[in-house]
Coordinates of C-alpha atoms and ligand atoms in Angstrom, one line a residue:
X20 CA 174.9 216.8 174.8
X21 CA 171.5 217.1 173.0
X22 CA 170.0 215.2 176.0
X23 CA 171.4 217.6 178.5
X24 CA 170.2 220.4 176.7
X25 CA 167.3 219.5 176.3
X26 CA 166.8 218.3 180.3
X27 CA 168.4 222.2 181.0
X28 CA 165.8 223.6 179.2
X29 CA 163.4 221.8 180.5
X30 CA 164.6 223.0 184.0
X31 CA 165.0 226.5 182.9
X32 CA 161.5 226.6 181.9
X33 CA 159.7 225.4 185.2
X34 CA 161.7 227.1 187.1
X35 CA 161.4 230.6 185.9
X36 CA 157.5 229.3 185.6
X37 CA 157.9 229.3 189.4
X38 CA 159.7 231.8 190.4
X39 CA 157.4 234.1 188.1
X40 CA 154.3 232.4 190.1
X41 CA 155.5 231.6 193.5
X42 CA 157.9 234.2 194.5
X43 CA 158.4 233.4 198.2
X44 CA 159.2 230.6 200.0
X45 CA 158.4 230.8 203.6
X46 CA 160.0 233.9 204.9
X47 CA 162.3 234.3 201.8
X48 CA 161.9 236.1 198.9
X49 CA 162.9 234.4 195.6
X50 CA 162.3 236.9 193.1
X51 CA 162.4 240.7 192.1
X52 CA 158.6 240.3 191.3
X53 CA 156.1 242.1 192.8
X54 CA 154.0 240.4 195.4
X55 CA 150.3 241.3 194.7
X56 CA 148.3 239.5 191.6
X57 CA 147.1 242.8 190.5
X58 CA 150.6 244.1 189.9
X59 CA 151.4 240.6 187.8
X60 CA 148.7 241.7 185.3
X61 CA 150.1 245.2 185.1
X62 CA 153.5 243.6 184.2
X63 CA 151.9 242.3 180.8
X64 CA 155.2 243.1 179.2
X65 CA 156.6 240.4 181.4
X66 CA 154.3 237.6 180.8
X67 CA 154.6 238.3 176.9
X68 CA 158.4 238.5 177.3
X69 CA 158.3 235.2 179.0
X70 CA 156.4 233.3 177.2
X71 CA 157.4 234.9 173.8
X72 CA 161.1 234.3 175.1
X73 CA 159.9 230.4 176.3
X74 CA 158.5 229.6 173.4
X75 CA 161.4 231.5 170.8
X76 CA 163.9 229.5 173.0
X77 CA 162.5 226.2 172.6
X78 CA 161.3 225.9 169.0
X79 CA 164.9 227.6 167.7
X80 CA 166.4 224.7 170.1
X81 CA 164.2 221.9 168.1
X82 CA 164.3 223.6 164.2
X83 CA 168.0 223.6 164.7
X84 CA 168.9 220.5 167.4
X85 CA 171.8 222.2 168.6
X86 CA 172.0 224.3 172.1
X87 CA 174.4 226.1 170.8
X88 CA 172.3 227.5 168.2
X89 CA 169.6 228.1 170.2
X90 CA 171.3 230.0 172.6
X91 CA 172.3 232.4 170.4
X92 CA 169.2 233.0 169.4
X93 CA 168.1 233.4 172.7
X94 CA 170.0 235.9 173.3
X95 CA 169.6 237.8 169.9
X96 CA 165.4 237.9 171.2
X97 CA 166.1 238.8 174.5
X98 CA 168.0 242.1 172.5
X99 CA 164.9 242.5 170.1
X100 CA 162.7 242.0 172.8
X101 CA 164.2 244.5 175.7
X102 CA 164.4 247.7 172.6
X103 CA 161.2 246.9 172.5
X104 CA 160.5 247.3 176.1
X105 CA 162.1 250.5 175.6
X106 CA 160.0 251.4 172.9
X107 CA 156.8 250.8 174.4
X108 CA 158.4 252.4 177.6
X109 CA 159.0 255.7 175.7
X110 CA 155.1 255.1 173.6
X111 CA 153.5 255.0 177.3
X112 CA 155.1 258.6 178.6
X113 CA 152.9 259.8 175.9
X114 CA 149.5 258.7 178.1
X115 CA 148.2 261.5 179.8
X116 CA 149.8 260.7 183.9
X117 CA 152.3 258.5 182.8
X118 CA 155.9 259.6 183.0
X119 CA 159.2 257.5 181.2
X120 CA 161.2 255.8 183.7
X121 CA 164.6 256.8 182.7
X122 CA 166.0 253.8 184.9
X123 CA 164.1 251.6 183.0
X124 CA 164.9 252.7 179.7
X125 CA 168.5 253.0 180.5
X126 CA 168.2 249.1 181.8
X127 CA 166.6 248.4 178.5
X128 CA 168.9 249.8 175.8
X129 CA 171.7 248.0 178.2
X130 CA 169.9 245.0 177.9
X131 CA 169.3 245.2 174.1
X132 CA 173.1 245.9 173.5
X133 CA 174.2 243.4 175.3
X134 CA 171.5 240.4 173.8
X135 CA 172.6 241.7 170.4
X136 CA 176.1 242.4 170.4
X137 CA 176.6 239.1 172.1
X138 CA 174.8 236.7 170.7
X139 CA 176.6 238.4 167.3
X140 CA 180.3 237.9 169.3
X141 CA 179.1 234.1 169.3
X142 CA 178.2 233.9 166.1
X143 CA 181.4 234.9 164.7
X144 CA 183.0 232.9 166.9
X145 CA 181.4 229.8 165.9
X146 CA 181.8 230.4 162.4
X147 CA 186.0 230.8 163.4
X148 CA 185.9 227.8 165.3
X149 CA 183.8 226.0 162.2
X150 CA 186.5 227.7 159.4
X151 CA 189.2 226.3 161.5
X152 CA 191.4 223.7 159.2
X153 CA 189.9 220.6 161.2
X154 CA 189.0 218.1 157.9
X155 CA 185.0 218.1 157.6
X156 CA 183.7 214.9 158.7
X157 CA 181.8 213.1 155.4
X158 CA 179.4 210.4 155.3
X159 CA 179.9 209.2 151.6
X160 CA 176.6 207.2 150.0
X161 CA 177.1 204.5 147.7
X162 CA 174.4 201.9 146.0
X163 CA 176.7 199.0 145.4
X164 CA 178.9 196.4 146.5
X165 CA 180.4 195.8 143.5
X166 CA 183.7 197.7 141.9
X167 CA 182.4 199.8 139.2
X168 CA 184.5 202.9 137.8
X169 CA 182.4 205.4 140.2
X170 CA 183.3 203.2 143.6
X171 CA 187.0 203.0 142.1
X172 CA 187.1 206.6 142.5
X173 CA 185.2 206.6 145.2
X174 CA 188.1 204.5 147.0
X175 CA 190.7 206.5 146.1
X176 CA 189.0 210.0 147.4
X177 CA 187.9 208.1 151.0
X178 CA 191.4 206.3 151.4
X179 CA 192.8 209.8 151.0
X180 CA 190.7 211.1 153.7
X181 CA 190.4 207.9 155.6
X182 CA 190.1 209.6 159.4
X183 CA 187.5 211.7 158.4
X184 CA 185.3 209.2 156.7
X185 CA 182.9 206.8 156.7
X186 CA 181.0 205.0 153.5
X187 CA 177.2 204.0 153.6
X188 CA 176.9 201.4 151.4
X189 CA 173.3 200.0 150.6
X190 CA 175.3 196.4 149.4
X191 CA 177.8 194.2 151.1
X192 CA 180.3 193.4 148.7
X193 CA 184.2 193.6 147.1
X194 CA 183.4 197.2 147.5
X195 CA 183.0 197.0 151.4
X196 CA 186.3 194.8 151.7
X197 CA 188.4 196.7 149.4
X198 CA 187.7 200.0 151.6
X199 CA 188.5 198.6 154.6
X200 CA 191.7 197.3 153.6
X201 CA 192.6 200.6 152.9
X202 CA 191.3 202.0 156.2
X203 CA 188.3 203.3 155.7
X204 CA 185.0 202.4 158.2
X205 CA 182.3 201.2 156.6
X206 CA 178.9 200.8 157.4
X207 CA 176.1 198.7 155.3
X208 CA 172.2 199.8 155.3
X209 CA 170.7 197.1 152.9
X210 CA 167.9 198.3 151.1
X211 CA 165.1 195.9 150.5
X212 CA 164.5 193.6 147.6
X213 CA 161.6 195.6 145.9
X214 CA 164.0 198.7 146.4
X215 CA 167.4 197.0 144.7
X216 CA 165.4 195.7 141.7
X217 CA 165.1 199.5 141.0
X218 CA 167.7 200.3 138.3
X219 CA 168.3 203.4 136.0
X220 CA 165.4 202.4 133.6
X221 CA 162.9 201.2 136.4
X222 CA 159.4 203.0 135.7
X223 CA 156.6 204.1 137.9
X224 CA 155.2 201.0 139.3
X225 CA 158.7 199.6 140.4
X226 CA 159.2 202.6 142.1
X227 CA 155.8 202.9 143.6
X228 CA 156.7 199.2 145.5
X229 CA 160.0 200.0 146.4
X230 CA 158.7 202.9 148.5
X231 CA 158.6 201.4 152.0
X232 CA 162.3 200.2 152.4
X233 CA 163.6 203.4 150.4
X234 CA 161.7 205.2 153.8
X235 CA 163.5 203.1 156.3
X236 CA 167.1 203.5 154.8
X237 CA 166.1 206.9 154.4
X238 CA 165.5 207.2 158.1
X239 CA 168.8 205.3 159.0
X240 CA 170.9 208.0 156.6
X241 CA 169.0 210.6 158.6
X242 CA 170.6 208.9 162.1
X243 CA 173.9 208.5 160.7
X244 CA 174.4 211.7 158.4
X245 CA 173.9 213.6 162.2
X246 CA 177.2 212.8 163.0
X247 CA 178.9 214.2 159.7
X248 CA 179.6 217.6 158.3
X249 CA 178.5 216.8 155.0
X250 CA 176.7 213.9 152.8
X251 CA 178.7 213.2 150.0
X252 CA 176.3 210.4 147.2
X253 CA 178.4 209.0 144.9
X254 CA 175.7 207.2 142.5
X255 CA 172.4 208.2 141.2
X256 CA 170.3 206.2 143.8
X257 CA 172.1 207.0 146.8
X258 CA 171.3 210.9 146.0
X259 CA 167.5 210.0 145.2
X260 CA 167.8 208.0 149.0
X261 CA 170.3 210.7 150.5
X262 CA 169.7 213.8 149.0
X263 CA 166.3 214.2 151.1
X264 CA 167.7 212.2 154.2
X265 CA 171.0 215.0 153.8
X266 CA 168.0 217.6 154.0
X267 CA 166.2 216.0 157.2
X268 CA 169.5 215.7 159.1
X269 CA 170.1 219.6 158.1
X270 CA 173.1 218.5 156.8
X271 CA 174.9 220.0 153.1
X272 CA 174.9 217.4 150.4
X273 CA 177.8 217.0 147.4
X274 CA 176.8 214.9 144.5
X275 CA 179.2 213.3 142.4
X276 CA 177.8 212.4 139.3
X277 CA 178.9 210.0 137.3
X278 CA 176.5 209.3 134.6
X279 CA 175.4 211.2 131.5
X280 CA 171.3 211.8 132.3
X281 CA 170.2 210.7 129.0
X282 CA 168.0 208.4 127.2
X283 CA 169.7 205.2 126.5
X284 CA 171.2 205.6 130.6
X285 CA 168.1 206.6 132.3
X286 CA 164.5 206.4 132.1
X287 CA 162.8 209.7 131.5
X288 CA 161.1 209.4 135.1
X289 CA 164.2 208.7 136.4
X290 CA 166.0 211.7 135.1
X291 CA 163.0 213.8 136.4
X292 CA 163.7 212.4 139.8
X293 CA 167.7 212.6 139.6
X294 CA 167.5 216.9 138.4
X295 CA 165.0 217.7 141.0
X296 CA 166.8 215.4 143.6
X297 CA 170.2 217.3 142.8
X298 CA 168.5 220.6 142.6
X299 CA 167.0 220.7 145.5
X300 CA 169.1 218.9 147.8
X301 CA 172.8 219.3 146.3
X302 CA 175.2 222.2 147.5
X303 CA 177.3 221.5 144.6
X304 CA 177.5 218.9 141.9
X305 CA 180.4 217.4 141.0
X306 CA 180.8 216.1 137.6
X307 CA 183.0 213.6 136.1
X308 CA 183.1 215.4 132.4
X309 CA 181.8 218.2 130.5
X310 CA 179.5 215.9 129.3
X311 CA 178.5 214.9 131.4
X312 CA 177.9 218.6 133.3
X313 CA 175.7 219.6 129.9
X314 CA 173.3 216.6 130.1
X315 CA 172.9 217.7 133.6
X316 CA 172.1 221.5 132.7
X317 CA 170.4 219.8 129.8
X318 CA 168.0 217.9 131.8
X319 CA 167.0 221.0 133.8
X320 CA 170.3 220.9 136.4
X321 CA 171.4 223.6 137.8
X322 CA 174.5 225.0 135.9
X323 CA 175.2 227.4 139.2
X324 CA 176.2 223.8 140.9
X325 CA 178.2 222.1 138.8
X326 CA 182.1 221.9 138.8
X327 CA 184.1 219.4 136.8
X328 CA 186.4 217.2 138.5
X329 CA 188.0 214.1 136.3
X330 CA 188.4 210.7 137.7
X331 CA 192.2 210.6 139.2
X332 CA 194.7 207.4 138.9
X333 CA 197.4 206.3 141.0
X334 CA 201.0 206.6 138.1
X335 CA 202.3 203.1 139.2
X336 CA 206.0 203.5 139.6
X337 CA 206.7 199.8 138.1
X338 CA 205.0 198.4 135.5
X339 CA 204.4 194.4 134.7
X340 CA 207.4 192.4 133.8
X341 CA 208.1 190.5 130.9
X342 CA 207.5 187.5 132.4
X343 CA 204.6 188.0 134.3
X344 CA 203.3 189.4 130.8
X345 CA 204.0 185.7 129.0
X346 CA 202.7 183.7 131.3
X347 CA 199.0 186.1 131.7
X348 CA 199.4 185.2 128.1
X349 CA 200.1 181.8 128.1
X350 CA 197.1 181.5 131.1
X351 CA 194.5 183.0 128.4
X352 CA 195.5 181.0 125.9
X353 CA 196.8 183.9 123.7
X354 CA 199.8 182.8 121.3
X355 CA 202.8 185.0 122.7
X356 CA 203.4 186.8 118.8
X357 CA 199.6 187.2 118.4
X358 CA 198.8 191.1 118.0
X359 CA 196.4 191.7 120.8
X360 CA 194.1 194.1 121.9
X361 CA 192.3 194.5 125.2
X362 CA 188.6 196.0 126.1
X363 CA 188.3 196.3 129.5
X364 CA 185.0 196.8 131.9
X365 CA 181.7 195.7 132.6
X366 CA 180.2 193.6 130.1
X367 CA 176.9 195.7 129.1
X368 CA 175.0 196.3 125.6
X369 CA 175.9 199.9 126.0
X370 CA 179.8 199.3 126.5
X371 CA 179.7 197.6 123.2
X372 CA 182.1 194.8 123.3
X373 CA 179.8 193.0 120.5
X374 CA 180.6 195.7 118.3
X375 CA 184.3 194.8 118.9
X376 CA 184.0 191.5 118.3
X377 CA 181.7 192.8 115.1
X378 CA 184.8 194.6 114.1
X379 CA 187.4 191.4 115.0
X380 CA 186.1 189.9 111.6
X381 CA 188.1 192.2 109.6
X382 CA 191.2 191.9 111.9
X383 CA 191.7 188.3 110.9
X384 CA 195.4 188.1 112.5
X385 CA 194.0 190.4 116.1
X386 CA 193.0 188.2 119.3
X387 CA 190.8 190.5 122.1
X388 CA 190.8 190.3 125.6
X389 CA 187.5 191.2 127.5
X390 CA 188.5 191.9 131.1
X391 CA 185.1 192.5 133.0
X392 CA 182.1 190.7 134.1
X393 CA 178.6 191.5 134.1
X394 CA 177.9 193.0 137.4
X395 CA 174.7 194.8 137.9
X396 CA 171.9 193.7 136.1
X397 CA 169.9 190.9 134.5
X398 CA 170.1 192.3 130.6
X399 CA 173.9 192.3 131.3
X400 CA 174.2 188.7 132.0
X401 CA 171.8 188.1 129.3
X402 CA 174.6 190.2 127.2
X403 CA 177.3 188.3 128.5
X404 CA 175.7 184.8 127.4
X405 CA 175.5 186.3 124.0
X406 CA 178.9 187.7 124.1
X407 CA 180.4 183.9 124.5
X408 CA 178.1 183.0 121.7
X409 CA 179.6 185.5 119.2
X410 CA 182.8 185.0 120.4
X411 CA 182.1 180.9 118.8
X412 CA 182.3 182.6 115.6
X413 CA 185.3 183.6 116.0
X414 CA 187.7 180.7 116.0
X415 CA 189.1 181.5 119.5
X416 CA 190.5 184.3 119.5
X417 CA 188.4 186.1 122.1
X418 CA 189.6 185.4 125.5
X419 CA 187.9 186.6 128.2
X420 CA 188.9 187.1 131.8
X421 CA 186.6 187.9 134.0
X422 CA 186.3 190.7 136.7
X423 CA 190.0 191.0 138.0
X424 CA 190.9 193.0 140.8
X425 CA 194.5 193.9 139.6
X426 CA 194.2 195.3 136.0
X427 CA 197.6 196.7 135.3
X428 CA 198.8 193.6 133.9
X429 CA 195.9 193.1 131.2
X430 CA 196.9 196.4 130.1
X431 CA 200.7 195.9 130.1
X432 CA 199.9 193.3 127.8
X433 CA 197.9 194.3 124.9
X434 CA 199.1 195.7 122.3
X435 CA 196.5 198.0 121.6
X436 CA 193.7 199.2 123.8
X437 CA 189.6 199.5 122.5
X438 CA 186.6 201.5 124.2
X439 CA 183.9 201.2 122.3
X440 CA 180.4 202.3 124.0
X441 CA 177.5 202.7 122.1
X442 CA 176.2 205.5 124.2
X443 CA 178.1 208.6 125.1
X444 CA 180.6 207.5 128.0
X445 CA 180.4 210.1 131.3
X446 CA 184.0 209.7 131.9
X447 CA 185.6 206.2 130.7
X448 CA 189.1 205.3 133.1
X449 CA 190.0 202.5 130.6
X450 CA 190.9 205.0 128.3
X451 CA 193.3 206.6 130.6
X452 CA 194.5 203.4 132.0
X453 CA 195.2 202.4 128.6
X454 CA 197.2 205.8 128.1
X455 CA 199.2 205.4 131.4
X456 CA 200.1 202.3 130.0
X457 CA 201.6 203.4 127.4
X458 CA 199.4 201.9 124.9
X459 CA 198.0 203.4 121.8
X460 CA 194.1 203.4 122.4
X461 CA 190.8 203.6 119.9
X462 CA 187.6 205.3 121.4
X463 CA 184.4 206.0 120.4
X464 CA 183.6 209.6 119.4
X465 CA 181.4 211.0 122.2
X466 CA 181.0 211.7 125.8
X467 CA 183.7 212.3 128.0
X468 CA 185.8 209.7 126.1
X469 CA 185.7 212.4 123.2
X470 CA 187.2 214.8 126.0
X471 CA 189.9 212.6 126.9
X472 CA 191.6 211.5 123.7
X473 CA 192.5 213.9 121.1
X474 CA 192.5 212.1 117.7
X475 CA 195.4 211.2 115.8
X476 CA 197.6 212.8 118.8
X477 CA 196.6 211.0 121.5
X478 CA 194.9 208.1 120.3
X479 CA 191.9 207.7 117.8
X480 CA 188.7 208.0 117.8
X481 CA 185.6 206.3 115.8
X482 CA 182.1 206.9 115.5
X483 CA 179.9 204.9 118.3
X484 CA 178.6 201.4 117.2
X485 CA 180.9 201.8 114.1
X486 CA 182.2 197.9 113.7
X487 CA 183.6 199.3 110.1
X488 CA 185.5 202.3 111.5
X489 CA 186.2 200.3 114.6
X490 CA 188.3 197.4 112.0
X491 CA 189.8 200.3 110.1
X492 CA 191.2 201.9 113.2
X493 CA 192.6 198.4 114.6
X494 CA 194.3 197.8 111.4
X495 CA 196.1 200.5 110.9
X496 CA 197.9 200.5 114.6
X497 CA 198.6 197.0 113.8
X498 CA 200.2 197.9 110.6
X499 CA 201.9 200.9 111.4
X500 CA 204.0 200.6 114.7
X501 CA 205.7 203.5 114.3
X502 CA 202.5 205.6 114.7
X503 CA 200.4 203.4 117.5
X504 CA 203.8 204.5 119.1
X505 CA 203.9 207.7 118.6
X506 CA 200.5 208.1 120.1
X507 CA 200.8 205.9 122.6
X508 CA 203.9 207.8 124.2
X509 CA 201.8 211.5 123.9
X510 CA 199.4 209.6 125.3
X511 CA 201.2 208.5 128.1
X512 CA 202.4 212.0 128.7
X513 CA 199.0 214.2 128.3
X514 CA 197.6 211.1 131.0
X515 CA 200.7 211.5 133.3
X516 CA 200.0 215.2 133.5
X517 CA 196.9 215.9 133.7
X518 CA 195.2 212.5 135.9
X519 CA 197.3 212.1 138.4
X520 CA 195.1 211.1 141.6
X521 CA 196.4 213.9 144.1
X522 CA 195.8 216.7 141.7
X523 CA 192.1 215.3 141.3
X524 CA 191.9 214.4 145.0
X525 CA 192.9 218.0 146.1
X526 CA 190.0 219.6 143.8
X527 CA 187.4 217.2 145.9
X528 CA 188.3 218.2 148.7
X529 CA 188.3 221.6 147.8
X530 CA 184.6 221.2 146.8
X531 CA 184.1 219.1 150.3
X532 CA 185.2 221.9 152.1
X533 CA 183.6 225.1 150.6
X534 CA 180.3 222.9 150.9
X535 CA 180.8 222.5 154.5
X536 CA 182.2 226.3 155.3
X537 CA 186.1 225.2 156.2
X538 CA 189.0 226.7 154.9
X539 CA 191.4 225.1 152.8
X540 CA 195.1 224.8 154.8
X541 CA 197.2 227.1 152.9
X542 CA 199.1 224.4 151.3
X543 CA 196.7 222.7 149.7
X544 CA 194.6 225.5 148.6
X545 CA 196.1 225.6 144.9
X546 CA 193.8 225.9 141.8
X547 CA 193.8 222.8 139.6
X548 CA 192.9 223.8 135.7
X549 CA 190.9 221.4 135.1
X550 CA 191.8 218.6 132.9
X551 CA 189.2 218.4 130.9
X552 CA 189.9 222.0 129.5
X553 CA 193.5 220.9 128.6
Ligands
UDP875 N1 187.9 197.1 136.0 C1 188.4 196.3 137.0 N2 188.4 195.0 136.8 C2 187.9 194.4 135.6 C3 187.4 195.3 134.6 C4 187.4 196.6 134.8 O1 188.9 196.8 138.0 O2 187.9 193.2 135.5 C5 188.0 198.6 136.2 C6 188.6 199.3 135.1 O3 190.0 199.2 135.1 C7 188.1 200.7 135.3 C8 186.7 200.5 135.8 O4 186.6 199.1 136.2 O5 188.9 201.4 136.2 C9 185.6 200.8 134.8 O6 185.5 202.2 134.7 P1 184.8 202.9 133.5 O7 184.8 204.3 133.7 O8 185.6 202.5 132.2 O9 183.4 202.3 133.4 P2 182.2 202.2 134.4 O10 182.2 200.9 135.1 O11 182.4 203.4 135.4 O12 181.0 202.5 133.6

């Protein structure tokens, strides 16, 4: 399409270049133009008009790549341009000889009507055509191969919108398989080595080297995002990469963030880049908590972009059976009576599992489960290595079991459910998938986690790094049933109503697409309260 407008433009251009200079072709007469050469310089309306109107024509057609576009704004000049024939008509009667040509003018203000009024008649009725309640096509931009909580929500919004789709992903991975088996295209742009090295702490001279393949995926979101309504990054690098790209393709950008900016998550540089990457290139911000929307605003974020959207869970309508639960059990090497208690995510220094096994001293009868593996960088398998070593101490009654895809039946079978980050959390699903469960759950006192659970009612909550308060907390849902279940069932409740996955699926694409000018359809254009002010 872009081709043949370009080729009709092209065409358009020569040949009203030759019909303007060669007006007859052997005996017949091609134009309306006069015939002499002096008469062509007394038309200098008409060579500025032309060329004015050429070159107008042809640079709207490149700013905004689309004929359509262009044409409009041909037609809104040719209006501008004819009143102002008619002005300068009207200014000449004024030279002494010179009389207005009433035809002319009349021809004119005809001419000006009809460029303006319709090149406004299209206008409107592209933007109709655009608000129609067709879904907006999204390119979503991911970092990672890997199943972290952000891609977990990230699969859950694309499956839901699976026709209108399509995930960039800078890493082949689980994350790559697991979207396609629920029907969503994928495409992978590796970035290069010096580029992937570059994590949320990376300084100036990382970045510096990592320059040259950051440019060529840039240039490859550019291609791609051309065929989308909207860019939609889902991690901090892939808005640093795709926020600009999203600008080059003249495409609208959503950013879903899921991290606090912070010290202790990302260098200071970093943070710089993140705030000025979301400020400049974001239509809207969406963020996973309130706290993490005020370290956004806090960092020097836009508060004018932000809306908060929670992470959204699928309500299972079974859940594990007893004997699946005994053998998972048996398999980790848990005694079946043993009063056990699960942690599960990545294993990093700042989701404090040591702290856990810290507090596992005091607990002498508890066993722990860490479900989780250390996925993303170098200090996290570092982590993990010293994990097993403090786990030694303990006599064997840590068990851990790796990175599982299906998680429901970890949680089915503790009896008690920790998150215990050092650092505020942005969001933190465990806790939730601990509530759905039905199990009473202990979180640390800060971030979005602090949002989530409201202490004593629906679970408890202990100051960050706190191995003492940690022990305390475990001890007394082991020692008082009656109140882990009491908890756990208001839990399980508050969880129910307030996460479930279409509600928080139905807000996303609300902010999809009032980013990309469509209208909602009628039934799904109900306003969510947002969970996080419940
Ligand atoms: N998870 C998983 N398999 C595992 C461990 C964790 O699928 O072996 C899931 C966990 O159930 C949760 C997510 O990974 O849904 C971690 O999300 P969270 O917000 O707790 O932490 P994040 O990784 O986003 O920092």
């Amino acid at each position: 399409m872009k081709r043949f407008a370009r080729i009709l433009l092209l065409v358009l251009l020569v040949g009203g270049l030759w019909l303007a200079l060669k007006p007859t072709l052997g005996k017949h007469r091609f134009t309306f133009l006069p015939f002499r050469w002096s008469e062509y310089i007394d038309l200098m309306d008409f060579w500025l008009n032309f060329g004015a109107f050429g070159i107008l024509g042809a640079t709207a057609w490149l700013a905004f790549g689309s004929f359509a576009k262009a044409f409009r704004l041909i037609l809104l000049m040719t209006g501008f341009i004819t009143l102002l024939n008619v002005i300068l008509e009207l200014a000449q009667s004024s030279i002494p000889g010179r009389a207005v040509d009433i035809a002319d003018v009349w021809a004119g203000l005809l001419g000006c009507v009809l460029g303006i009024f319709s090149s406004m008649a299209l206008q409107l009725w592209s933007i109709r055509k655009k608000a129609d309640v067709t879904a907006p096509q999204v390119l979503f931009l991911d970092q990672t191969g890997r199943l972290g909580g952000a891609e977990l929500m990230l699969l859950d919004i694309a499956a839901a919108r699976a026709a209108d789709s399509e995930v960039l992903l800078f890493q082949d991975g689980e994350f790559r398989t697991a979207l396609e088996n629920v029907g969503v295209k994928t495409r992978v742009c590796t970035l290069g080595e010096e580029a992937s090295v570059v994590d949320k702490q990376a300084g100036l001279k990382r970045i510096l080297r990592s320059i040259p393949s950051i440019l060529e995926l840039m240039l490859q979101i550019v291609q791609a995002a051309r065929s989308f309504d909207l860019v939609y990054a889902n991690t901090a690098k892939s808005l640093v990469i795709g926020g600009p790209a999203a600008r080059l393709a003249g495409r609208p950008l959503v950013f879903h963030l899921h991290d606090i900016i912070a010290d202790g998550h990302f260098s200071t540089l970093n943070q710089q880049a993140l705030v000025l990457c979301a400020n400049f290139c974001a239509s809207s911000v969406i963020a996973n908590s309130e706290a993490t929307k005020e370290a956004f605003i806090a960092c020097g974020g836009r508060a004018e972009l932000c809306t908060v959207v929670p992470n959204g869970f699928h309500i299972p309508a079974q859940r594990t059976s007893a004997e699946t639960m005994k053998s998972l059990r048996a398999s980790l090497g848990i005694p079946s009576a043993a009063w056990t208690v699960l942690m599960a995510g990545r294993l990093a220094h700042w989701k404090g599992q040591h702290v856990l096994l810290e507090a596992l001293k005091s607990v002498p009868a508890a066993h722990a489960v860490l479900l989780g593996d250390a996925l993303f960088t170098d200090e996290d398998r570092q982590y993990a290595r010293q994990l097993h070593a403090q786990a030694e101490e303990l006599g064997g009654r840590v068990h851990f079991a790796g990175f599982q895809k299906e998680t429901m039946p970890y949680f089915d079978m503790a009896d008690a459910v920790v998150h215990a980050s050092v650092y505020p959390e942005p969001f933190g699903r465990v806790i939730v998938e601990g509530m759905l469960a039905g199990k009473p759950v202990i979180a640390s006192r800060a971030g979005g986690a602090a949002e989530i659970i409201q202490h004593e009612h629906t679970g408890l909550l202990v100051s960050p790094g706190n191995a003492t308060e940690l022990a305390d907390a475990l001890l007394r849902l082991q020692n008082n049933s009656a109140f882990a279940s009491s908890i756990a069932h208001q839990a399980q409740q508050t969880a129910q109503d307030v996460y479930a996955i279409s509600a928080v699926q139905e807000k996303i694409e609300s902010v999809i697409r009032q980013v990309s000018g469509r209208h909602q359809p009628e039934s799904t254009s109900s306003i969510i309260p947002s969970p996080c002010a419940a």
